[in-house]
Structures are given as structure tokens and as C-alpha cells.
XYZ file of C-alpha atoms in Angstrom:
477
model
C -101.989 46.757 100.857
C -98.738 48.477 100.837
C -100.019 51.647 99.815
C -102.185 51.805 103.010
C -99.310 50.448 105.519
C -97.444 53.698 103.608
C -100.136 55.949 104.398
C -100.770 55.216 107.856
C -96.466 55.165 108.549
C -97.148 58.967 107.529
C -99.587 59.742 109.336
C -99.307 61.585 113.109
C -99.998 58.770 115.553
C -102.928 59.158 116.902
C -102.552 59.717 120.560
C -104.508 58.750 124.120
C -105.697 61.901 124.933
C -109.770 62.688 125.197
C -111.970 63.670 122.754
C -114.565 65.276 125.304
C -111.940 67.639 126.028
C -112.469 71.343 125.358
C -108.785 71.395 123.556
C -109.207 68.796 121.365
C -112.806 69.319 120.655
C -112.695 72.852 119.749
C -108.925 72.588 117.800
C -111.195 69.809 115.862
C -114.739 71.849 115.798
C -112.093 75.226 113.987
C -110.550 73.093 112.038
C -113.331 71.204 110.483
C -114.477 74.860 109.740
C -110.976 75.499 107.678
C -112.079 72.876 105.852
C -115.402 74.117 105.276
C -117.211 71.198 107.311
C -119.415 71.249 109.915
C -118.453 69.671 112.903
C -120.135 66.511 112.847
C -120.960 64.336 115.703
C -117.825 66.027 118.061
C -115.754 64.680 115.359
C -116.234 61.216 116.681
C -118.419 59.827 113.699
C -118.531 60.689 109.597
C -121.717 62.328 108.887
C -123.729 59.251 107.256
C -123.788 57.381 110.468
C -125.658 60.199 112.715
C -129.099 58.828 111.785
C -127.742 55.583 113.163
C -125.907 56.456 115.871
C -129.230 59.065 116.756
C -131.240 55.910 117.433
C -128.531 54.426 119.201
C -127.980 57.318 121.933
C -132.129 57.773 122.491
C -132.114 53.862 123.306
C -129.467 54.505 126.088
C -131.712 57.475 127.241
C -134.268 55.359 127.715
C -132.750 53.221 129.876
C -132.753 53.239 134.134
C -130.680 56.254 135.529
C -128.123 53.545 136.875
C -127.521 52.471 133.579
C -127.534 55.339 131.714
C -124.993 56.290 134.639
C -122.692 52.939 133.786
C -122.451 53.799 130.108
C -121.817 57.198 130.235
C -118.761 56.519 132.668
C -117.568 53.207 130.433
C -117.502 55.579 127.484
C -115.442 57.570 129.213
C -113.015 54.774 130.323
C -112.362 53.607 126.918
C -110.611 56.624 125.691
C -108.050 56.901 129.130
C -104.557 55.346 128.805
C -103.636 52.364 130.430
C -101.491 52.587 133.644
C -98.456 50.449 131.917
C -98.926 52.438 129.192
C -98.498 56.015 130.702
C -95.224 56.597 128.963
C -95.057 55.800 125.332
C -95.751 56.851 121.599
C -99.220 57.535 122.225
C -98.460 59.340 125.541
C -95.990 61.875 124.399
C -96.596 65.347 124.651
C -94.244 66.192 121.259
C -96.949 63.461 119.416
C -99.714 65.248 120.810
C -98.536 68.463 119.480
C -97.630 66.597 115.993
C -101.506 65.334 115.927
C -103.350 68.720 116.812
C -101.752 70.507 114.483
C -102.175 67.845 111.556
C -105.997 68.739 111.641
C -105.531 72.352 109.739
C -105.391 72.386 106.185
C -101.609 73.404 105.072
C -101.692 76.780 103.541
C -100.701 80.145 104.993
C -102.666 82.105 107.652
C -102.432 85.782 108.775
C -102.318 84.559 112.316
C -102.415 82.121 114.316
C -103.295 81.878 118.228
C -102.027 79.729 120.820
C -102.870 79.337 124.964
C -106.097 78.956 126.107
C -109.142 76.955 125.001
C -111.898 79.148 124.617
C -115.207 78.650 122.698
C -116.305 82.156 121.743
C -112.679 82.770 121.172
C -112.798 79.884 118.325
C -115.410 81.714 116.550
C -113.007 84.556 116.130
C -110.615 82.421 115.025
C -113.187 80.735 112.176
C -114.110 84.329 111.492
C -110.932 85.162 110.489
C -110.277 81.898 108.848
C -107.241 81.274 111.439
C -105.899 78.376 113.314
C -105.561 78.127 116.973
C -103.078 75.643 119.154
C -103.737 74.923 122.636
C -101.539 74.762 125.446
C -103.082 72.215 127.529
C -104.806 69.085 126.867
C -106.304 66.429 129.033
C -104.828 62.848 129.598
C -107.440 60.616 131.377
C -105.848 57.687 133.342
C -107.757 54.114 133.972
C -107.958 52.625 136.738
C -109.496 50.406 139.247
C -113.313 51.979 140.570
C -112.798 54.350 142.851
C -115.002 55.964 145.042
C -114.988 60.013 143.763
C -115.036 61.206 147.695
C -111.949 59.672 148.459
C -109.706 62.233 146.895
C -106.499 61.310 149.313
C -107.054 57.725 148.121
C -107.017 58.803 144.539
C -103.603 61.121 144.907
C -102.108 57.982 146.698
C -102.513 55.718 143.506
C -102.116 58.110 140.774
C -98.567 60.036 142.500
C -96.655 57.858 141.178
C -97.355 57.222 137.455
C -97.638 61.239 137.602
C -94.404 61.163 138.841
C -93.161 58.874 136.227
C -94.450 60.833 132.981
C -93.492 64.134 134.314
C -89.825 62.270 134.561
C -90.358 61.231 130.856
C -91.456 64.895 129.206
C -89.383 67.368 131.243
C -90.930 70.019 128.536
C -95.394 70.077 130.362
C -96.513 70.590 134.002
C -98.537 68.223 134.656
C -102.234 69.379 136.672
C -104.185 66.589 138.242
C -107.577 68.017 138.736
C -110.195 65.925 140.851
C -113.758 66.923 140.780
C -116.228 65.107 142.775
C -119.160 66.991 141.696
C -119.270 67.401 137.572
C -117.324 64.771 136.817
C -118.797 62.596 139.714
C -119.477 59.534 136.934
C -116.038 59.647 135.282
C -113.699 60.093 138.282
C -115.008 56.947 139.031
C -112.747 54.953 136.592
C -110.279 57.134 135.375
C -107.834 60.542 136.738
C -108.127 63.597 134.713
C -103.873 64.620 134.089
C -104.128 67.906 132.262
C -100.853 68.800 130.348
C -99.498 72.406 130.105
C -97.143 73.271 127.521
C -93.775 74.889 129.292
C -92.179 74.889 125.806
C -93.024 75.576 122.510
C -93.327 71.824 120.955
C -91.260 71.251 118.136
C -94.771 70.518 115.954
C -95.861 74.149 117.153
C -92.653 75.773 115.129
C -92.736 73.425 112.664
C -96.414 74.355 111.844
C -96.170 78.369 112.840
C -93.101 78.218 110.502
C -94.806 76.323 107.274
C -98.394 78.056 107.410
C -97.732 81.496 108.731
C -97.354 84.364 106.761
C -94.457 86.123 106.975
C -94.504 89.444 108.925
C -97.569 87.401 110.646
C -99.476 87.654 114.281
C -98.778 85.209 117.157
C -101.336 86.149 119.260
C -101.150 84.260 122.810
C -104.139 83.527 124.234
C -104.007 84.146 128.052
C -106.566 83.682 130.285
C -105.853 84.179 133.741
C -108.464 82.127 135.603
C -106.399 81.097 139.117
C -107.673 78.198 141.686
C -105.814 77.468 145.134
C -103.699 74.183 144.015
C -100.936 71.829 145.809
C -97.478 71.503 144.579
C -97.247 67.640 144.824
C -93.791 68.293 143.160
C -91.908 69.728 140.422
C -93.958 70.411 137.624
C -97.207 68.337 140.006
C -99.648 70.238 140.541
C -103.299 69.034 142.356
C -106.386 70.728 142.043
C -109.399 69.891 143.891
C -112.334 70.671 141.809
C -112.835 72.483 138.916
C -114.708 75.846 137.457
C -118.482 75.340 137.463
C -121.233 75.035 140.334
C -119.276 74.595 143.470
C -116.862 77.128 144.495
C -113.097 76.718 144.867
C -114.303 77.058 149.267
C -117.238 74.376 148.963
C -114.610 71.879 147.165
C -111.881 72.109 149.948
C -114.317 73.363 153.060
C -117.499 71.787 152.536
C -120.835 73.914 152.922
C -124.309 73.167 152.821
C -124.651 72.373 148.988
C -122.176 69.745 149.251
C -123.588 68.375 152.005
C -126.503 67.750 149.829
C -125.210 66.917 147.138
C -123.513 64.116 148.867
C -126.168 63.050 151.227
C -128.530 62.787 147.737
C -125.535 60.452 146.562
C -125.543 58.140 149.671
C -122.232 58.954 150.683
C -120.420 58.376 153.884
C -119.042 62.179 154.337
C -120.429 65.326 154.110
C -117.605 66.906 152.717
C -114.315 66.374 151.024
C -111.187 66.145 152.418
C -108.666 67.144 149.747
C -104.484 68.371 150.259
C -104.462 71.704 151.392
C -103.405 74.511 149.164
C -100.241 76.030 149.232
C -100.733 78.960 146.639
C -102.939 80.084 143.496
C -101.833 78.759 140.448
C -103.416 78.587 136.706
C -106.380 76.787 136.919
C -106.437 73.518 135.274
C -108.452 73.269 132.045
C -108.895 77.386 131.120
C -105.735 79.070 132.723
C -102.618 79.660 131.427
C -99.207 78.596 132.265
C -96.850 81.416 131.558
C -93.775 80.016 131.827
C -94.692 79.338 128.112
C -94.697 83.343 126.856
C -90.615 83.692 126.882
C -90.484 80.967 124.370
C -92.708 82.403 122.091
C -91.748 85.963 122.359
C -88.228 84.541 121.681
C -89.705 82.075 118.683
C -91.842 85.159 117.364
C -88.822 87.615 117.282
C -86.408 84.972 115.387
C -88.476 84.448 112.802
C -89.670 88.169 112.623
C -93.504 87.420 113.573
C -95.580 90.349 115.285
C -96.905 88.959 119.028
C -99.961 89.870 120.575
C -101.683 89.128 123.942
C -104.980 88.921 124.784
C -105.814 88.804 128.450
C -109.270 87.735 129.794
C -109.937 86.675 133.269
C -113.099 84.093 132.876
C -113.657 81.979 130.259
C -117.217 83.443 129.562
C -115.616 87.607 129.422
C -115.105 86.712 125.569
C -118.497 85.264 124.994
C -121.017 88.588 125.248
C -118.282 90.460 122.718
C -117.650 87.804 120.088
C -121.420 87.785 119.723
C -121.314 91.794 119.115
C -118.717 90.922 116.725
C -120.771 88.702 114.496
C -123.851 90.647 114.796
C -122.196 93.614 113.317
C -120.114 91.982 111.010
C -123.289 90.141 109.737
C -125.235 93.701 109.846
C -122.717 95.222 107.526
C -122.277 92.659 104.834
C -126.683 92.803 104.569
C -127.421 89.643 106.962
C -130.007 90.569 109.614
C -128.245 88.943 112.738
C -131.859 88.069 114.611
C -131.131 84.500 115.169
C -129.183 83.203 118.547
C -127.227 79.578 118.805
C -126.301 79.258 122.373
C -123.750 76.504 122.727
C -122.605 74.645 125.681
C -119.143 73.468 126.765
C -117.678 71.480 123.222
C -121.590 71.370 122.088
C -120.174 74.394 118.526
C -120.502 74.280 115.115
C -118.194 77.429 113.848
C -118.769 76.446 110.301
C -122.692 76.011 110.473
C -123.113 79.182 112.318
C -121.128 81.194 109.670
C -123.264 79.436 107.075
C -126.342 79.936 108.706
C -125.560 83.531 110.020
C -126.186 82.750 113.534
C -125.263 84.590 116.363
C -122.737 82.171 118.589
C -123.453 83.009 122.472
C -121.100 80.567 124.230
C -121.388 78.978 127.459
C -118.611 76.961 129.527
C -120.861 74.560 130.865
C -124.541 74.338 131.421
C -124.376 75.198 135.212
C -126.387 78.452 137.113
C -123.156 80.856 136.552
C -123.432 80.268 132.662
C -127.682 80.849 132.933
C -126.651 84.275 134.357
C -124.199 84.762 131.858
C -126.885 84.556 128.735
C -129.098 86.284 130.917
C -127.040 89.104 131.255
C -126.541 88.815 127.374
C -130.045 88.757 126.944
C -130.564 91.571 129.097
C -128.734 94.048 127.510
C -129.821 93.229 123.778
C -132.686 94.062 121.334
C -134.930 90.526 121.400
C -133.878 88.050 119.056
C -136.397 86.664 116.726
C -135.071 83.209 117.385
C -132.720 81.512 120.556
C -131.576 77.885 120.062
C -129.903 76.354 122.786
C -127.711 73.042 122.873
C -126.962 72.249 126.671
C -124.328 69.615 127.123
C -125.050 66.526 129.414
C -122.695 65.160 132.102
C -124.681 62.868 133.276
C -125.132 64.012 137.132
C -127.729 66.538 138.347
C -124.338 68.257 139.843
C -123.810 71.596 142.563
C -124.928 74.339 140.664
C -127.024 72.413 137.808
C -129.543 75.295 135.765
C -132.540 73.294 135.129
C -134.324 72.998 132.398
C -137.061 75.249 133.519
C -134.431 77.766 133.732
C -133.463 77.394 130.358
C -137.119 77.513 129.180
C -137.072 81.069 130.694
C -133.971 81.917 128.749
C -136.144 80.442 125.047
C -139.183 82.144 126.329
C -137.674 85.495 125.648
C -137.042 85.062 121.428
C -139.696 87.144 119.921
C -140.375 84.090 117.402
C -139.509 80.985 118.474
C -137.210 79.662 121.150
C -136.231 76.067 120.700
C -133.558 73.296 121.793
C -130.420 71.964 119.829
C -130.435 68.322 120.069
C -131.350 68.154 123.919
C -133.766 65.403 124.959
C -135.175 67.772 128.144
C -136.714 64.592 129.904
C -133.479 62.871 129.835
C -131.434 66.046 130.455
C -128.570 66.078 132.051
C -128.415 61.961 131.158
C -129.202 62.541 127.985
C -126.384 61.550 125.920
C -128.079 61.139 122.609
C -127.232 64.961 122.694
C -123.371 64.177 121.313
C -124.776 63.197 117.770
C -128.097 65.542 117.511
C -126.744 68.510 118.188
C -125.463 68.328 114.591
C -128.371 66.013 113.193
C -130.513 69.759 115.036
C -128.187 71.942 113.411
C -128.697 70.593 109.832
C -132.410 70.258 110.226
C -132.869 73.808 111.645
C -130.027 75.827 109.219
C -129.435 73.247 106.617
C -130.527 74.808 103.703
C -128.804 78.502 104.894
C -125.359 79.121 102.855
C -124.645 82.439 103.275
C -121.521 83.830 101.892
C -119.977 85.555 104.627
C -116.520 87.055 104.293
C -113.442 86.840 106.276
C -113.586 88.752 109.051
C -109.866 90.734 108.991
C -107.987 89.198 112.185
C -107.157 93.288 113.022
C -110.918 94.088 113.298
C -111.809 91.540 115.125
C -109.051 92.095 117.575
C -110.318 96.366 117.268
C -113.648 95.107 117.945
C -113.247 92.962 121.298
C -110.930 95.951 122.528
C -113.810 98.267 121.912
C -116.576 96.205 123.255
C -115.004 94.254 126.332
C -117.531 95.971 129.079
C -116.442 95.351 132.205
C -114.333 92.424 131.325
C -110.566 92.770 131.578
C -109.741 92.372 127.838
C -105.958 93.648 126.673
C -104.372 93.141 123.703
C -100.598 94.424 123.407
């Protein structure tokens, strides 16, 4: 008994922060890689319960729509923080930083990144058998249901307990992104507060310091997606809506999608009212904030690192290039490189693709700009003898939704077989049984494949996305 009260005293506390979140799931998905695990179940369950927990997730698809509606948004609710509790251990951002970087195996790396969250960008990263840390992370809030249209009602309550951490942790900005058309089920019950790093957290040089090698790379990952925000007030930022289906206009103007949308959800309005902006800033969950760079050019030079930047300016500008990357890295070493894994949002498995010698094609979400995206991929490509494609579910047919017909078009173009990831199409985009058979589809598909593929050198990779950018913006310096 004492030996586990010791054991837990030493461990990093583990913080309110949300697992859905494409920081922590992706820091986890690399990390389980490092390891060499597959990323099992979005790290929420061990790997001998996904037969169970399979069952469990195609009972709630076969539920109504209204219910499959409730649990998706009470799941959701049960990992944000409790309004009294929005200052304390397992609020604070230097925890936070302590826990994320507790996931990587201790041992020295030729690099490390840190800024953005980007999926294609963490398949460099497993490539090269590197570490990433994020700058922002989300911190859902609880609280009482809320109707999603009333966004000046939901600034109203949540101003001041924003107002109240950010007086806490002078070191984040704090972004308080509303979005009444993805995240239509879990605005409901809970306010998305993303953090942004100002400062280099105390974890972040403690870690950078123990694992990296000396004479190493800090490479900062900056992507410079913008959306028109408020200032609320120092360090507040609001942003209404998000990167997706609707644009940045529709969210604060209206327009005739919206006006659908919200006439199919029986809603009073037929359009939002939201603060008006007052300039461009970072947007919420992809940009970055960089007030941060000056502390880690400063870190980097005192401790006799090399820095890099790499500079994108959509999320997706990595994705076409990383998959170039593998392919020809695959090529060389003998592997054929004919077999596509599209992945959606946190739906990855950096370890499994390695193993399997898949092609990783990431997508930000599974909305009609990502569908062009792999189009355009697919497009300018020899056919693939096989496409797999794991679509994550948010549980509302949203603005901008690709349907599954679409996505048929997109499998209808492998030369073999085109095929779905874990994706339950008639319960699509309800179908949450997706979470767990994603992985439970991964091993059944590329199980038995164990290639040996060898670290990718972080300087080739880096050669390799300068080369092959296109049209993207892509500098490293």
C-alpha cells in the first residue's frame, strides 16, 4: 500500500484538460509510437478492453439520434473542469506542461519540435523518432445547458472565471473559441478555453534540457492560420467559430448555409450574433502565438541548441508532402508504398503506419475542404492499390459536412480495394463506436505487417518538405 501512495506522489498530476483535443491526442498518438505502441483506443482504454468497449460504442449507435446526441455531449461534459475548480492543481498550465511531457520515454533525441499541433507533421516527428510539445491545449469548462446560438449569453457567464484563471497563470493567453456549428452538441454543456503558451514552461526546459542532444534542433512549429477575434482583455481573446465548414463571414454575418443549418435545428435565429472583431489574431486550436519565439530563441542560444522554423499557413499544406516523404523513404529502403491510410482529425496511428508501411494522408476534419484536399492528393498521384479511410464523428451533420457518398468517390479510385477504418457509414457522423475501431480496423487490416523501417534523419525530412512544399508556403530557417 505504501509503495503505490509513493508511486502515484511521483507521478505528474494528471490534469483537466481534454483528451479529444488535437494537442493532447496527437502528443499521446507520437508518443505511444516512441514507445513502439500503437495508439490504442485515443489512448483512453488499454488494448484488451477494445473488443469490449467495440460492443459497447455499436449499442450507442444503435440508439435514436436524440440519444446518441445526449451521450455524445455527456461524454464530453465529464472530462471539463468544474467552475469552482477553474484555478487549482489540476488547472495549472506549469502541471499541464509537467504531464505532456511525462508521456516520452527519457532518453536523448536529435530534435525536438514545439508550436503547433499538426497531424501530418507528427508523422515526421515518429519518422524521425522525435518528440514534439505543443503550445496550446484545450480546457473545456462545465456548465449549466446552454443554448449554442446564444453566443453573447455564453461570453456573459464564462468572462469572468476567464478572467479569474488568466489572473492566476500570468505566463498563457487564454482563447475562448465558440462554435455553433461542429461543436453544436458539446457547446451545449461546456466552453472550449484554449491555452497558448507565452512562455516557455519550466517542464518544457526541464525536458529540452534532459533529453536533447547537445548541439541539438529546436525546431518551432509555426503555423500561421489567422481568424478575426475580440480582445475581451489582456491576454482574452474570443473567437467565434472555428476552421472547418463555415467560413470565418458565415460565423459572424450569417449567409444562406447557416440559415439552414439553423432552421434544420429548430432554432429561433437565422444567424449568430457574436462580439465584433477588432483585429486578426492566431486562430485558436492550429495558430501560433508568437510572443512565444523570443523565449525560445533566447532558451535555444543559452544552452547552445540550433533553432529552426517551419512556417505553414493551413493545417492541411503539410499533409500532401509528408505523404511524398514516406512514399520515398519507403521506396528506397525496398517497401512498395501502394497502400493509403487517410486519417481524420485525432483518428492516427504513427506507429501502425510505420509498421505497416502505409502511406499517412492527413485530414483536419472530415468536412468538404478536407474531401478536396485528398482529392487534390489523389489527383496528382499514380493510383494506389489500396485507400483506407477513418473519418472522425462529431456527432452533427454540420455546415460543410462531406458525405459519405463523397468519400465513397474518394475509395472508388484505389486500383484494389478501397475500404473504411472503423467507420460505421449508416451511423456516420453519430457514429461513435469509431473512437475504439479505428484501432480494433487497424490491427485487423495491418496486424500481421512489421516492417523494419529506419529512422528517417530529422535533416532529410526537413530537405524533403522544403523540396516538395508545392504551392504551400513552407520555410524552414
Amino acid at each position: 500500500m505504501a509503495v503505490s501512495r509513493a508511486h502515484d506522489a511521483s507521478a505528474p498530476l494528471k490534469p483537466k484538460i481534454a483528451n479529444f483535443d488535437s494537442s493532447t491526442a496527437m502528443l499521446r498518438a507520437l508518443a505511444s509510437h516512441l514507445k513502439d505502441q500503437d495508439f490504442i483506443a485515443l489512448g483512453s482504454f488499454p488494448k484488451w478492453s477494445v473488443p469490449f468497449m467495440s460492443v459497447v460504442g455499436g449499442t450507442v449507435n444503435r440508439l435514436p439520434s436524440a440519444l446518441r446526441s445526449a451521450v455524445y455531449s455527456f461524454s464530453g461534459w465529464t472530462e471539463a473542469v468544474a467552475q469552482r475548480k477553474i484555478v487549482g492543481p489540476r488547472t495549472d498550465p506549469g502541471n499541464v506542461a509537467e504531464w505532456l511531457c511525462s508521456h516520452y520515454p527519457k532518453r536523448r533525441y536529435p530534435a525536438v519540435m514545439i508550436g503547433s499541433s499538426n497531424g501530418a507533421l507528427m508523422h515526421v516527428c515518429a519518422a524521425c523518432g522525435i518528440p514534439w510539445l505543443p503550445q496550446t491545449y484545450l480546457m473545456p469548462v462545465s456548465h449549466r445547458r446552454l443554448d449554442p446560438n446564444a453566443v453573447e449569453t455564453e461570453l456573459a457567464r464564462m468572462r469572468g472565471l476567464a478572467l479569474r484563471f488568466l489572473d492566476a497563470h500570468r505566463d498563457v493567453a487564454l482563447h475562448h473559441m465558440h462554435d455553433p456549428s461542429q461543436d453544436w452538441l458539446m457547446v451545449q454543456l461546456m466552453s472550449y478555453f484554449r491555452l497558448k503558451y507565452l512562455r516557455l514552461p519550466d517542464a518544457y526546459k526541464k525536458f529540452i534540457t534532459q533529453c536533447l542532444e547537445p548541439g541539438g534542433t529546436i525546431c518551432i512549429v509555426n503555423c500561421e492560420l489567422s481568424w478575426p477575434t475580440t480582445r475581451i482583455a489582456d491576454r482574452y481573446i474570443f473567437q467565434m467559430g472555428a476552421l472547418g465548414g463555415p467560413t470565418a463571414d458565415e460565423y459572424l454575418n450569417g449567409g444562406p448555409r447557416v440559415a439552414a443549418f439553423l432552421e434544420q435545428k429548430h432554432a429561433s435565429v437565422r444567424r449568430w450574433t457574436a462580439p465584433e472583431p477588432d483585429a486578426t489574431r492566431p486562430e485558436a486550436e492550429w495558430g501560433f502565438e508568437t510572443t512565444l519565439t523570443k523565449e525560445i530563441q533566447d532558451f535555444a542560444g543559452v544552452n547552445g541548441y540550433r533553432l529552426e522554423t517551419l512556417s505553414f499557413s493551413h493545417p492541411e499544406d503539410l499533409s500532401a508532402p509528408v505523404a511524398d516523404l514516406y512514399a520515398s523513404w519507403y521506396r528506397e529502403h525496398g517497401f512498395a508504398a501502394k497502400e493509403l491510410l487517410v486519417e481524420s482529425f485525432i483518428l492516427m496511428d504513427p506507429h501502425r503506419t510505420l509498421r505497416a508501411g502505409l502511406v499517412p494522408f492527413w485530414m483536419f476534419f472530415n468536412l468538404i475542404p478536407s474531401l478536396d484536399s485528398l482529392e487534390t492528393y489523389l489527383d496528382a498521384r499514380s493510383p494506389f492499390d489500396e485507400i483506407a479511410i477513418m473519418l472522425f464523428s462529431h456527432g452533427v451533420r454540420s455546415i460543410g459536412l462531406a458525405t459519405i457518398d463523397e468519400w465513397n468517390r474518394c475509395l472508388a479510385r484505389a486500383r484494389e480495394r478501397g475500404f473504411y477504418v472503423g467507420v460505421d457509414t449508416r451511423a456516420y457522423p453519430q457514429d461513435f463506436a469509431t473512437f475504439v475501431n479505428y484501432s480494433r480496423d487497424l490491427e485487423r487490416y495491418f496486424g500481421k505487417a512489421d516492417l523494419d523501417v529506419p529512422l528517417l534523419p530529422y535533416s532529410r525530412a526537413r530537405d524533403f518538405i522544403q523540396a516538395h512544399s508545392g504551392n504551400a508556403r513552407i520555410s524552414w530557417a
